[in-house]
Amino acid sequence: MKRRRRRYAVRDQGASAFSSILARLCEATGALAAVLVDGDGETVDYASLVDPFDMKLAGAEWEIVLSLLKQSRAAQLRETHEVWVRAVRRSFAAVALPEGYALVVVMPRRAFIVSRRALMEASLQICLEAGLPPVAGTENEALRWARVRVKTSRRNARRPVSLWHGDNWCRLTLLGRYLNLDRRELGFRARLTSGAEFALVREPLGYWYAGDL
């Protein structure tokens, strides 16, 4: 499937090592923007298809929300790591990262489903790049997901036959199907010729994710 190239807004600050991670997150989720902010609400970096100033402002505001929750008297609120809000004009997902950092995703109007696999991948990559400890909660996830390139059968576009891994296309053997997924997702238990087995899932936007590969 040929994808239309997304046009990002003209940047008002230099790109950093986080730029590609945030752009990849936008592509995988259909987001308008992804913003990484520090504990003072200052933008570390961003990827945005719309006015960067507005997206930076949104990032700062949601960092304040996460900070206020951590200061709450209610223990359950203090342990909040994510906030998801569906609003009239935009929808938002704010993820708390270690040491006061936050990842904020801005979605179009009426959109509210953000790929948790894409969020997990971006959060882990940001922490690795910044030298931060793993994001709270991700160590206990059943699988760690990473977006991968997959070739499918010419006769059946929903059947994967090979995967780009280790600078090569590797042939796949499908061992079975996962049935406990979202109805719009497609999942397999797959094996490489090396013998490595892993979960392989195709999300509604057409991107494939491998678990613990």
CSV table of C-alpha atoms in Angstrom, one decimal:
chain,number,residue,atom,x,y,z
A,1,MET,CA,0.0,0.0,0.0
A,2,LYS,CA,1.4,3.3,-1.1
A,3,ARG,CA,1.2,6.0,1.6
A,4,ARG,CA,0.8,9.7,1.1
A,5,ARG,CA,3.7,11.6,2.4
A,6,ARG,CA,2.8,13.8,5.3
A,7,ARG,CA,3.8,17.5,5.2
A,8,TYR,CA,5.2,18.8,8.4
A,9,ALA,CA,5.0,22.4,9.4
A,10,VAL,CA,8.1,24.6,9.0
A,11,ARG,CA,10.1,24.2,12.2
A,12,ASP,CA,10.9,27.1,14.5
A,13,GLN,CA,13.7,25.3,16.3
A,14,GLY,CA,16.5,23.0,15.3
A,15,ALA,CA,15.9,19.2,15.0
A,16,SER,CA,17.3,16.9,17.6
A,17,ALA,CA,17.8,13.1,18.0
A,18,PHE,CA,14.1,13.0,19.2
A,19,SER,CA,12.7,14.5,16.0
A,20,SER,CA,12.6,11.2,14.0
A,21,ILE,CA,11.1,9.4,17.0
A,22,LEU,CA,8.3,11.9,17.2
A,23,ALA,CA,7.7,12.0,13.5
A,24,ARG,CA,7.5,8.2,13.4
A,25,LEU,CA,4.9,8.3,16.2
A,26,CYS,CA,2.8,10.8,14.2
A,27,GLU,CA,2.9,8.6,11.1
A,28,ALA,CA,1.9,5.5,13.1
A,29,THR,CA,-1.1,7.2,14.8
A,30,GLY,CA,-2.3,9.8,12.3
A,31,ALA,CA,-1.6,12.4,14.9
A,32,LEU,CA,-1.4,16.1,14.2
A,33,ALA,CA,1.6,16.5,16.5
A,34,ALA,CA,3.8,14.8,19.1
A,35,VAL,CA,5.6,17.0,21.6
A,36,LEU,CA,8.3,16.1,24.1
A,37,VAL,CA,8.3,18.6,27.1
A,38,ASP,CA,10.4,18.8,30.2
A,39,GLY,CA,9.3,19.3,33.8
A,40,ASP,CA,9.0,23.1,33.3
A,41,GLY,CA,6.7,22.7,30.3
A,42,GLU,CA,9.4,23.7,27.9
A,43,THR,CA,9.4,21.9,24.5
A,44,VAL,CA,12.5,19.7,24.1
A,45,ASP,CA,11.4,18.7,20.5
A,46,TYR,CA,8.4,18.1,18.4
A,47,ALA,CA,6.9,16.9,15.2
A,48,SER,CA,3.9,18.8,13.9
A,49,LEU,CA,1.7,19.1,10.8
A,50,VAL,CA,0.1,22.3,12.1
A,51,ASP,CA,1.3,25.5,13.8
A,52,PRO,CA,4.2,24.5,16.1
A,53,PHE,CA,3.4,27.3,18.6
A,54,ASP,CA,-0.1,25.9,19.3
A,55,MET,CA,1.3,22.4,19.7
A,56,LYS,CA,4.1,23.6,22.1
A,57,LEU,CA,1.4,25.4,24.1
A,58,ALA,CA,-0.7,22.2,24.3
A,59,GLY,CA,2.4,20.2,25.4
A,60,ALA,CA,3.1,22.7,28.2
A,61,GLU,CA,-0.6,22.6,29.4
A,62,TRP,CA,-0.7,18.9,29.6
A,63,GLU,CA,2.6,18.7,31.4
A,64,ILE,CA,0.9,21.0,34.0
A,65,VAL,CA,-2.1,18.6,34.2
A,66,LEU,CA,0.2,15.6,34.8
A,67,SER,CA,2.2,17.6,37.5
A,68,LEU,CA,-1.0,18.6,39.3
A,69,LEU,CA,-2.2,14.9,39.3
A,70,LYS,CA,1.1,13.9,40.9
A,71,GLN,CA,0.6,16.5,43.7
A,72,SER,CA,-3.0,15.3,44.4
A,73,ARG,CA,-3.9,14.1,47.9
A,74,ALA,CA,-5.6,11.1,46.3
A,75,ALA,CA,-3.1,8.2,46.0
A,76,GLN,CA,-4.8,6.9,42.8
A,77,LEU,CA,-4.4,10.2,41.1
A,78,ARG,CA,-0.7,10.5,42.1
A,79,GLU,CA,0.0,7.3,40.4
A,80,THR,CA,-1.5,8.5,37.1
A,81,HIS,CA,0.9,7.9,34.1
A,82,GLU,CA,-1.4,8.7,31.3
A,83,VAL,CA,-4.3,11.1,30.5
A,84,TRP,CA,-6.5,10.7,27.5
A,85,VAL,CA,-9.0,13.4,26.6
A,86,ARG,CA,-11.5,13.7,23.7
A,87,ALA,CA,-12.4,17.4,23.2
A,88,VAL,CA,-14.6,19.3,20.7
A,89,ARG,CA,-11.8,20.3,18.3
A,90,ARG,CA,-8.9,18.1,19.3
A,91,SER,CA,-8.1,14.9,21.2
A,92,PHE,CA,-5.1,14.5,23.4
A,93,ALA,CA,-3.0,11.7,25.0
A,94,ALA,CA,-0.4,12.8,27.6
A,95,VAL,CA,2.1,10.2,28.9
A,96,ALA,CA,4.3,10.9,31.9
A,97,LEU,CA,8.0,10.0,31.4
A,98,PRO,CA,10.8,9.8,34.0
A,99,GLU,CA,12.3,12.9,35.7
A,100,GLY,CA,9.3,15.1,34.9
A,101,TYR,CA,9.3,14.8,31.1
A,102,ALA,CA,6.1,14.2,29.2
A,103,LEU,CA,5.1,13.0,25.8
A,104,VAL,CA,2.0,14.7,24.4
A,105,VAL,CA,0.1,13.5,21.3
A,106,VAL,CA,-2.4,15.8,19.6
A,107,MET,CA,-5.1,14.0,17.6
A,108,PRO,CA,-7.6,15.4,15.1
A,109,ARG,CA,-11.2,16.2,16.0
A,110,ARG,CA,-13.2,13.1,17.1
A,111,ALA,CA,-10.2,10.9,17.0
A,112,PHE,CA,-9.5,9.1,20.3
A,113,ILE,CA,-7.8,5.8,19.5
A,114,VAL,CA,-4.0,6.1,19.7
A,115,SER,CA,-1.9,3.0,19.1
A,116,ARG,CA,-0.6,1.8,22.4
A,117,ARG,CA,2.1,-0.1,20.6
A,118,ALA,CA,3.3,3.1,18.9
A,119,LEU,CA,3.2,5.0,22.2
A,120,MET,CA,5.2,2.3,23.9
A,121,GLU,CA,7.8,2.2,21.2
A,122,ALA,CA,8.2,6.0,21.2
A,123,SER,CA,8.4,6.2,25.0
A,124,LEU,CA,11.0,3.5,25.2
A,125,GLN,CA,13.1,5.1,22.4
A,126,ILE,CA,12.9,8.5,24.0
A,127,CYS,CA,14.1,7.1,27.3
A,128,LEU,CA,16.9,5.2,25.6
A,129,GLU,CA,18.0,8.3,23.7
A,130,ALA,CA,17.9,10.5,26.8
A,131,GLY,CA,19.5,8.0,29.1
A,132,LEU,CA,16.4,7.9,31.3
A,133,PRO,CA,15.1,4.8,33.1
A,134,PRO,CA,12.3,2.8,31.5
A,135,VAL,CA,8.9,4.4,31.5
A,136,ALA,CA,6.8,3.4,34.5
A,137,GLY,CA,4.6,0.5,33.4
A,138,THR,CA,6.4,-0.6,30.3
A,139,GLU,CA,8.7,-3.1,32.1
A,140,ASN,CA,5.5,-5.0,33.1
A,141,GLU,CA,4.0,-5.1,29.7
A,142,ALA,CA,3.6,-8.5,28.3
A,143,LEU,CA,5.5,-7.6,25.2
A,144,ARG,CA,7.6,-4.7,23.9
A,145,TRP,CA,6.5,-3.6,20.5
A,146,ALA,CA,8.5,-2.2,17.6
A,147,ARG,CA,7.2,-1.2,14.2
A,148,VAL,CA,8.6,-3.4,11.4
A,149,ARG,CA,8.6,-3.7,7.6
A,150,VAL,CA,6.7,-6.6,6.3
A,151,LYS,CA,6.1,-8.1,2.9
A,152,THR,CA,2.7,-9.8,2.3
A,153,SER,CA,1.6,-12.5,-0.2
A,154,ARG,CA,0.7,-11.3,-3.7
A,155,ARG,CA,-2.5,-13.3,-3.5
A,156,ASN,CA,-3.4,-12.2,0.1
A,157,ALA,CA,-2.4,-8.8,1.3
A,158,ARG,CA,-3.3,-9.8,4.8
A,159,ARG,CA,-0.8,-12.7,5.0
A,160,PRO,CA,2.8,-11.8,5.9
A,161,VAL,CA,5.5,-13.8,4.2
A,162,SER,CA,8.8,-12.0,5.1
A,163,LEU,CA,10.1,-9.3,7.6
A,164,TRP,CA,13.0,-6.9,7.4
A,165,HIS,CA,15.3,-7.9,10.2
A,166,GLY,CA,19.0,-7.5,10.6
A,167,ASP,CA,19.5,-5.7,7.3
A,168,ASN,CA,17.8,-8.5,5.4
A,169,TRP,CA,14.4,-9.8,4.3
A,170,CYS,CA,13.8,-12.9,6.4
A,171,ARG,CA,11.2,-15.5,5.5
A,172,LEU,CA,8.4,-16.0,8.0
A,173,THR,CA,6.6,-19.2,9.1
A,174,LEU,CA,3.2,-18.5,10.6
A,175,LEU,CA,2.5,-20.7,13.5
A,176,GLY,CA,-1.0,-19.5,14.4
A,177,ARG,CA,-3.5,-16.6,14.7
A,178,TYR,CA,-4.3,-14.4,17.7
A,179,LEU,CA,-8.0,-14.1,18.3
A,180,ASN,CA,-8.1,-11.8,21.3
A,181,LEU,CA,-7.3,-8.6,19.4
A,182,ASP,CA,-9.2,-5.6,18.4
A,183,ARG,CA,-11.6,-6.6,15.6
A,184,ARG,CA,-9.7,-4.3,13.2
A,185,GLU,CA,-6.4,-5.9,14.0
A,186,LEU,CA,-4.7,-8.9,12.5
A,187,GLY,CA,-2.3,-10.9,14.6
A,188,PHE,CA,0.0,-14.0,14.1
A,189,ARG,CA,2.5,-16.0,16.0
A,190,ALA,CA,5.5,-16.1,13.6
A,191,ARG,CA,8.9,-17.7,13.4
A,192,LEU,CA,12.0,-16.6,11.6
A,193,THR,CA,14.4,-19.1,9.9
A,194,SER,CA,16.7,-18.5,12.9
A,195,GLY,CA,14.1,-20.1,15.1
A,196,ALA,CA,13.1,-16.9,16.9
A,197,GLU,CA,9.4,-16.7,17.6
A,198,PHE,CA,7.4,-13.5,18.2
A,199,ALA,CA,4.0,-11.9,17.9
A,200,LEU,CA,3.3,-10.0,14.7
A,201,VAL,CA,0.3,-7.6,14.6
A,202,ARG,CA,-1.1,-5.5,11.8
A,203,GLU,CA,-2.9,-2.4,13.1
A,204,PRO,CA,-5.9,-0.6,11.5
A,205,LEU,CA,-3.7,2.0,9.8
A,206,GLY,CA,-1.8,-0.8,8.1
A,207,TYR,CA,1.4,-0.7,10.1
A,208,TRP,CA,2.9,-4.0,11.4
A,209,TYR,CA,4.4,-4.4,14.9
A,210,ALA,CA,6.6,-7.2,16.3
A,211,GLY,CA,6.5,-8.1,20.0
A,212,ASP,CA,9.8,-8.9,21.7
A,213,LEU,CA,11.7,-9.6,18.5
